[in-house]
PDB file of C-alpha atoms in Angstrom:
ATOM      1  CA  MET D   1       0.199   0.120   0.007  1.00  0.00           C
ATOM      2  CA  ILE D   2       0.959   3.764  -0.844  1.00  0.00           C
ATOM      3  CA  TYR D   3       0.206   6.577   1.608  1.00  0.00           C
ATOM      4  CA  GLY D   4       1.461   9.892   2.022  1.00  0.00           C
ATOM      5  CA  TYR D   5       2.010  12.337   4.723  1.00  0.00           C
ATOM      6  CA  CYS D   6       2.644  16.116   4.982  1.00  0.00           C
ATOM      7  CA  ARG D   7       3.476  18.872   7.002  1.00  0.00           C
ATOM      8  CA  VAL D   8       3.346  22.282   7.908  1.00  0.00           C
ATOM      9  CA  SER D   9       5.023  23.826  10.555  1.00  0.00           C
ATOM     10  CA  THR D  10       2.741  27.159  11.295  1.00  0.00           C
ATOM     11  CA  LYS D  11      -0.545  28.286  10.401  1.00  0.00           C
ATOM     12  CA  HIS D  12       0.191  30.506   7.566  1.00  0.00           C
ATOM     13  CA  GLN D  13       2.013  27.785   5.387  1.00  0.00           C
ATOM     14  CA  ASN D  14      -0.477  25.596   3.834  1.00  0.00           C
ATOM     15  CA  LEU D  15      -0.720  21.850   2.750  1.00  0.00           C
ATOM     16  CA  GLN D  16      -2.242  22.185  -0.212  1.00  0.00           C
ATOM     17  CA  ARG D  17       1.180  22.155  -2.265  1.00  0.00           C
ATOM     18  CA  GLN D  18       2.312  19.238  -0.589  1.00  0.00           C
ATOM     19  CA  ILE D  19      -0.777  17.204  -1.295  1.00  0.00           C
ATOM     20  CA  ASP D  20      -0.900  18.286  -4.830  1.00  0.00           C
ATOM     21  CA  ALA D  21       2.295  16.578  -5.699  1.00  0.00           C
ATOM     22  CA  LEU D  22       1.449  13.854  -3.841  1.00  0.00           C
ATOM     23  CA  LEU D  23      -1.815  13.402  -5.924  1.00  0.00           C
ATOM     24  CA  LYS D  24       0.362  13.606  -9.258  1.00  0.00           C
ATOM     25  CA  TYR D  25       2.345  10.952  -8.100  1.00  0.00           C
ATOM     26  CA  GLY D  26      -0.509   8.751  -7.890  1.00  0.00           C
ATOM     27  CA  VAL D  27      -1.134   8.739  -4.478  1.00  0.00           C
ATOM     28  CA  ASN D  28      -4.808   8.349  -3.545  1.00  0.00           C
ATOM     29  CA  LEU D  29      -6.419  11.025  -1.836  1.00  0.00           C
ATOM     30  CA  ARG D  30      -7.870   9.102   1.121  1.00  0.00           C
ATOM     31  CA  PHE D  31      -4.528   7.699   2.412  1.00  0.00           C
ATOM     32  CA  ILE D  32      -2.528  10.837   2.627  1.00  0.00           C
ATOM     33  CA  PHE D  33      -2.187  11.863   6.315  1.00  0.00           C
ATOM     34  CA  THR D  34      -1.503  15.551   6.814  1.00  0.00           C
ATOM     35  CA  ASP D  35      -0.231  17.002  10.080  1.00  0.00           C
ATOM     36  CA  LYS D  36      -1.275  21.235   9.874  1.00  0.00           C
ATOM     37  CA  TYR D  37       1.134  21.571  13.455  1.00  0.00           C
ATOM     38  CA  THR D  38       4.588  20.976  14.962  1.00  0.00           C
ATOM     39  CA  GLY D  39       4.173  19.462  18.255  1.00  0.00           C
ATOM     40  CA  PHE D  40       7.359  18.832  20.755  1.00  0.00           C
ATOM     41  CA  HIS D  41       7.473  15.536  19.850  1.00  0.00           C
ATOM     42  CA  LEU D  42       7.040  13.176  16.913  1.00  0.00           C
ATOM     43  CA  ASP D  43       3.222  12.555  18.004  1.00  0.00           C
ATOM     44  CA  ARG D  44       1.164  14.634  15.567  1.00  0.00           C
ATOM     45  CA  SER D  45      -2.108  12.908  15.091  1.00  0.00           C
ATOM     46  CA  GLY D  46      -1.852  12.448  11.778  1.00  0.00           C
ATOM     47  CA  LEU D  47       1.767  10.640  11.639  1.00  0.00           C
ATOM     48  CA  ASN D  48      -0.326   8.485  14.661  1.00  0.00           C
ATOM     49  CA  GLU D  49      -2.132   7.420  12.330  1.00  0.00           C
ATOM     50  CA  LEU D  50      -0.231   7.263   9.509  1.00  0.00           C
ATOM     51  CA  LEU D  51       1.828   4.901  11.730  1.00  0.00           C
ATOM     52  CA  SER D  52      -1.111   2.678  12.595  1.00  0.00           C
ATOM     53  CA  VAL D  53      -1.665   1.335   9.525  1.00  0.00           C
ATOM     54  CA  LEU D  54       2.414   1.279   8.025  1.00  0.00           C
ATOM     55  CA  LYS D  55       2.901  -2.499   7.575  1.00  0.00           C
ATOM     56  CA  GLN D  56       5.868  -4.165   5.754  1.00  0.00           C
ATOM     57  CA  GLY D  57       6.541  -3.401   2.384  1.00  0.00           C
ATOM     58  CA  ASP D  58       4.735  -0.280   2.090  1.00  0.00           C
ATOM     59  CA  THR D  59       5.527   3.245   1.449  1.00  0.00           C
ATOM     60  CA  VAL D  60       5.536   6.448   2.444  1.00  0.00           C
ATOM     61  CA  VAL D  61       5.417   9.114  -0.210  1.00  0.00           C
ATOM     62  CA  LEU D  62       7.063  12.588   0.870  1.00  0.00           C
ATOM     63  CA  LYS D  63       7.356  15.458  -0.790  1.00  0.00           C
ATOM     64  CA  GLU D  64      10.273  16.989   2.022  1.00  0.00           C
ATOM     65  CA  ILE D  65      12.022  14.350   3.438  1.00  0.00           C
ATOM     66  CA  ASP D  66      12.377  17.226   6.265  1.00  0.00           C
ATOM     67  CA  ARG D  67       8.740  16.876   7.079  1.00  0.00           C
ATOM     68  CA  LEU D  68       8.800  14.018   9.022  1.00  0.00           C
ATOM     69  CA  GLY D  69      10.749  15.613  12.049  1.00  0.00           C
ATOM     70  CA  ARG D  70      11.285  19.281  12.814  1.00  0.00           C
ATOM     71  CA  ASN D  71      14.861  18.596  13.368  1.00  0.00           C
ATOM     72  CA  ARG D  72      17.196  16.325  11.174  1.00  0.00           C
ATOM     73  CA  LYS D  73      17.612  14.960  14.751  1.00  0.00           C
ATOM     74  CA  GLU D  74      14.227  13.423  14.859  1.00  0.00           C
ATOM     75  CA  THR D  75      14.000  12.455  10.924  1.00  0.00           C
ATOM     76  CA  LYS D  76      16.880  11.184  10.625  1.00  0.00           C
ATOM     77  CA  GLU D  77      15.745   8.312  13.870  1.00  0.00           C
ATOM     78  CA  PHE D  78      11.969   8.554  12.157  1.00  0.00           C
ATOM     79  CA  ILE D  79      13.641   7.327   8.810  1.00  0.00           C
ATOM     80  CA  ILE D  80      15.666   4.582  10.536  1.00  0.00           C
ATOM     81  CA  THR D  81      12.916   3.153  12.118  1.00  0.00           C
ATOM     82  CA  LEU D  82      11.155   3.000   8.695  1.00  0.00           C
ATOM     83  CA  ILE D  83      13.853   1.555   6.861  1.00  0.00           C
ATOM     84  CA  LYS D  84      14.045  -1.498   9.758  1.00  0.00           C
ATOM     85  CA  ASN D  85      10.576  -2.072   9.331  1.00  0.00           C
ATOM     86  CA  ASN D  86      10.902  -2.523   5.876  1.00  0.00           C
ATOM     87  CA  ILE D  87       8.759   0.285   4.677  1.00  0.00           C
ATOM     88  CA  GLU D  88       9.544   2.441   1.211  1.00  0.00           C
ATOM     89  CA  ILE D  89      10.526   5.864   1.475  1.00  0.00           C
ATOM     90  CA  ILE D  90      10.332   7.928  -1.690  1.00  0.00           C
ATOM     91  CA  CYS D  91      11.119  11.575  -1.677  1.00  0.00           C
ATOM     92  CA  LEU D  92       9.944  13.827  -4.407  1.00  0.00           C
ATOM     93  CA  ASP D  93      12.570  16.439  -3.846  1.00  0.00           C
ATOM     94  CA  MET D  94      15.089  14.121  -3.879  1.00  0.00           C
ATOM     95  CA  PRO D  95      14.535  10.840  -5.781  1.00  0.00           C
ATOM     96  CA  TYR D  96      18.271   9.867  -5.183  1.00  0.00           C
ATOM     97  CA  LEU D  97      17.489   9.591  -1.374  1.00  0.00           C
ATOM     98  CA  LYS D  98      16.453   5.383  -2.207  1.00  0.00           C
ATOM     99  CA  GLU D  99      18.319   4.379  -4.827  1.00  0.00           C
ATOM    100  CA  PHE D 100      21.809   5.797  -3.360  1.00  0.00           C
ATOM    101  CA  ILE D 101      21.936   5.716   0.424  1.00  0.00           C
ATOM    102  CA  ILE D 102      18.488   3.940   1.941  1.00  0.00           C
ATOM    103  CA  ASP D 103      18.648   0.945  -0.551  1.00  0.00           C
ATOM    104  CA  LYS D 104      22.740   0.960   0.193  1.00  0.00           C
ATOM    105  CA  ILE D 105      21.896   1.256   3.720  1.00  0.00           C
ATOM    106  CA  LYS D 106      19.567  -2.196   3.753  1.00  0.00           C
ATOM    107  CA  GLU D 107      22.060  -3.647   2.114  1.00  0.00           C
ATOM    108  CA  ASN D 108      24.614  -3.036   4.866  1.00  0.00           C
ATOM    109  CA  GLU D 109      22.298  -3.851   7.359  1.00  0.00           C
ATOM    110  CA  GLY D 110      25.670  -4.573  10.398  1.00  0.00           C
ATOM    111  CA  PHE D 111      26.215  -1.228   9.626  1.00  0.00           C
ATOM    112  CA  LEU D 112      22.816   0.156   9.620  1.00  0.00           C
ATOM    113  CA  GLU D 113      24.187   3.222  12.553  1.00  0.00           C
ATOM    114  CA  ILE D 114      26.784   3.789  11.306  1.00  0.00           C
ATOM    115  CA  MET D 115      25.986   3.993   7.179  1.00  0.00           C
ATOM    116  CA  ALA D 116      22.636   6.161   8.223  1.00  0.00           C
ATOM    117  CA  ASN D 117      24.464   8.602  10.548  1.00  0.00           C
ATOM    118  CA  ALA D 118      26.594   9.982   7.834  1.00  0.00           C
ATOM    119  CA  LEU D 119      25.130   9.731   4.463  1.00  0.00           C
ATOM    120  CA  LEU D 120      21.676  11.067   5.827  1.00  0.00           C
ATOM    121  CA  ASP D 121      22.985  13.984   7.859  1.00  0.00           C
ATOM    122  CA  VAL D 122      24.506  14.777   4.295  1.00  0.00           C
ATOM    123  CA  VAL D 123      20.846  14.542   2.853  1.00  0.00           C
ATOM    124  CA  LEU D 124      18.919  16.158   5.890  1.00  0.00           C
ATOM    125  CA  GLU D 125      22.254  18.967   5.710  1.00  0.00           C
ATOM    126  CA  VAL D 126      21.309  20.111   2.189  1.00  0.00           C
ATOM    127  CA  ALA D 127      17.051  19.550   3.039  1.00  0.00           C
ATOM    128  CA  GLU D 128      17.730  22.124   5.679  1.00  0.00           C
ATOM    129  CA  GLN D 129      19.757  24.674   3.953  1.00  0.00           C
ATOM    130  CA  GLU D 130      17.545  24.333   1.022  1.00  0.00           C
ATOM    131  CA  ARG D 131      15.022  25.681   3.154  1.00  0.00           C
ATOM    132  CA  LYS D 132      17.169  28.342   5.727  1.00  0.00           C
ATOM    133  CA  LYS D 133      17.606  29.380   1.517  1.00  0.00           C
ATOM    134  CA  ILE D 134      13.887  29.978   0.953  1.00  0.00           C
ATOM    135  CA  ILE D 135      13.157  31.351   4.616  1.00  0.00           C
ATOM    136  CA  GLN D 136      16.097  33.683   3.681  1.00  0.00           C
ATOM    137  CA  ARG D 137      14.733  34.832   0.027  1.00  0.00           C
ATOM    138  CA  THR D 138      10.984  34.788   1.329  1.00  0.00           C
ATOM    139  CA  SER D 139      12.273  37.498   4.147  1.00  0.00           C
ATOM    140  CA  GLU D 140      14.075  39.736   1.076  1.00  0.00           C
ATOM    141  CA  GLY D 141      11.077  39.553  -0.896  1.00  0.00           C
ATOM    142  CA  ARG D 142       8.677  40.617   1.758  1.00  0.00           C
ATOM    143  CA  LYS D 143      11.186  43.638   2.683  1.00  0.00           C
ATOM    144  CA  LYS D 144      11.274  45.263  -0.592  1.00  0.00           C
ATOM    145  CA  ALA D 145       7.589  44.954  -1.937  1.00  0.00           C
ATOM    146  CA  ILE D 146       7.511  46.713   1.676  1.00  0.00           C
ATOM    147  CA  GLU D 147      10.275  48.854   0.893  1.00  0.00           C
ATOM    148  CA  GLU D 148       8.074  49.721  -3.050  1.00  0.00           C
ATOM    149  CA  GLY D 149       4.742  49.978  -0.874  1.00  0.00           C
ATOM    150  CA  ARG D 150       3.358  47.109  -1.376  1.00  0.00           C
ATOM    151  CA  LYS D 151       0.878  45.624   0.976  1.00  0.00           C
ATOM    152  CA  PHE D 152       0.419  42.502   2.505  1.00  0.00           C
ATOM    153  CA  GLY D 153      -2.404  40.940   4.227  1.00  0.00           C
ATOM    154  CA  ARG D 154      -6.056  39.957   2.784  1.00  0.00           C
ATOM    155  CA  THR D 155      -8.435  42.853   1.071  1.00  0.00           C
ATOM    156  CA  PRO D 156     -10.652  44.688   3.279  1.00  0.00           C
ATOM    157  CA  LYS D 157     -14.432  43.726   2.499  1.00  0.00           C
ATOM    158  CA  ILE D 158     -15.462  47.112   2.521  1.00  0.00           C
ATOM    159  CA  GLY D 159     -13.966  50.541   2.531  1.00  0.00           C
ATOM    160  CA  LEU D 160     -13.195  52.489   5.125  1.00  0.00           C
ATOM    161  CA  GLU D 161     -15.500  55.322   3.850  1.00  0.00           C
ATOM    162  CA  VAL D 162     -18.767  53.199   4.013  1.00  0.00           C
ATOM    163  CA  PHE D 163     -17.562  52.098   7.363  1.00  0.00           C
ATOM    164  CA  SER D 164     -17.101  55.350   8.826  1.00  0.00           C
ATOM    165  CA  LYS D 165     -20.777  55.653   7.163  1.00  0.00           C
ATOM    166  CA  TYR D 166     -22.331  53.143   9.724  1.00  0.00           C
ATOM    167  CA  TYR D 167     -20.270  53.934  12.292  1.00  0.00           C
ATOM    168  CA  GLU D 168     -21.598  57.439  12.472  1.00  0.00           C
ATOM    169  CA  LYS D 169     -25.209  55.192  13.084  1.00  0.00           C
ATOM    170  CA  PHE D 170     -23.843  53.596  16.281  1.00  0.00           C
ATOM    171  CA  LEU D 171     -22.183  57.255  17.468  1.00  0.00           C
ATOM    172  CA  THR D 172     -26.255  58.189  16.970  1.00  0.00           C
ATOM    173  CA  ARG D 173     -27.196  55.239  18.636  1.00  0.00           C
ATOM    174  CA  GLU D 174     -29.152  54.860  15.210  1.00  0.00           C
ATOM    175  CA  LEU D 175     -27.439  51.484  14.928  1.00  0.00           C
ATOM    176  CA  LYS D 176     -25.985  48.827  17.467  1.00  0.00           C
ATOM    177  CA  ALA D 177     -22.650  47.250  17.243  1.00  0.00           C
ATOM    178  CA  VAL D 178     -23.339  43.477  16.260  1.00  0.00           C
ATOM    179  CA  GLU D 179     -26.118  45.442  13.474  1.00  0.00           C
ATOM    180  CA  ILE D 180     -23.579  47.126  11.821  1.00  0.00           C
ATOM    181  CA  GLN D 181     -21.766  43.398  11.356  1.00  0.00           C
ATOM    182  CA  LYS D 182     -24.567  41.981  10.282  1.00  0.00           C
ATOM    183  CA  GLU D 183     -25.218  44.571   7.333  1.00  0.00           C
ATOM    184  CA  LEU D 184     -21.572  44.619   6.832  1.00  0.00           C
ATOM    185  CA  GLY D 185     -20.999  41.088   6.850  1.00  0.00           C
ATOM    186  CA  ILE D 186     -17.937  41.780   8.558  1.00  0.00           C
ATOM    187  CA  SER D 187     -16.783  39.886  12.624  1.00  0.00           C
ATOM    188  CA  LYS D 188     -16.526  41.437  15.951  1.00  0.00           C
ATOM    189  CA  GLN D 189     -12.978  41.265  15.752  1.00  0.00           C
ATOM    190  CA  SER D 190     -13.041  42.996  11.829  1.00  0.00           C
ATOM    191  CA  TYR D 191     -15.251  45.540  13.391  1.00  0.00           C
ATOM    192  CA  TYR D 192     -12.833  47.017  16.423  1.00  0.00           C
ATOM    193  CA  ASN D 193     -10.252  46.846  13.377  1.00  0.00           C
ATOM    194  CA  TYR D 194     -11.894  49.653  11.462  1.00  0.00           C
ATOM    195  CA  ILE D 195     -12.686  51.468  13.862  1.00  0.00           C
ATOM    196  CA  ASN D 196      -8.625  51.661  15.025  1.00  0.00           C
ATOM    197  CA  LEU D 197      -8.368  52.429  10.902  1.00  0.00           C
ATOM    198  CA  LEU D 198     -10.044  55.420  11.941  1.00  0.00           C
ATOM    199  CA  LYS D 199      -8.818  56.600  15.198  1.00  0.00           C
ATOM    200  CA  LYS D 200      -5.671  56.729  13.552  1.00  0.00           C
ATOM    201  CA  GLY D 201      -6.711  58.232  10.479  1.00  0.00           C
ATOM    202  CA  SER D 202      -8.539  61.408  12.939  1.00  0.00           C
TER     203      SER D 202
END
């Protein structure tokens, strides 16, 4: 059986990119396990569910190898555990991982720990450096965009001018706050955000 696993570390990241890659590879959506947030250990619900169904001869497909753990140590330990349990690992971003590293480790089980520590450290170091580069590029791109005056975040549902007219009705007691929220289709938090924007502009 072929299973997939995806994970994102923060609420700002999106799982869909990883899921799309697994679907394209041929993993059935029903057999893709996901974790939205990272815990302190490898006790995530999606990962635990995957572990509960894995059997010898199964395959786990990932887009990125470092999705298995929060750090190199966890990832390496997890890979070794899968190898020892005769579970195949396919990493879409590292097609050479299986052929040149995992298969070689299997061929030399007596040196599993030594070879894993050496080979996987190299692989995971590369993955970690790539991730750092992406974070740096994203940060630099965001900084440049801010300098150029581009704004981030969601576009407000309504203009501040429209909100101000409704807010005037609140001040004159023609409308209640909840009525304004309902009419404009905004949340309570958005309502107060608009008020803060009005105060800043006054």
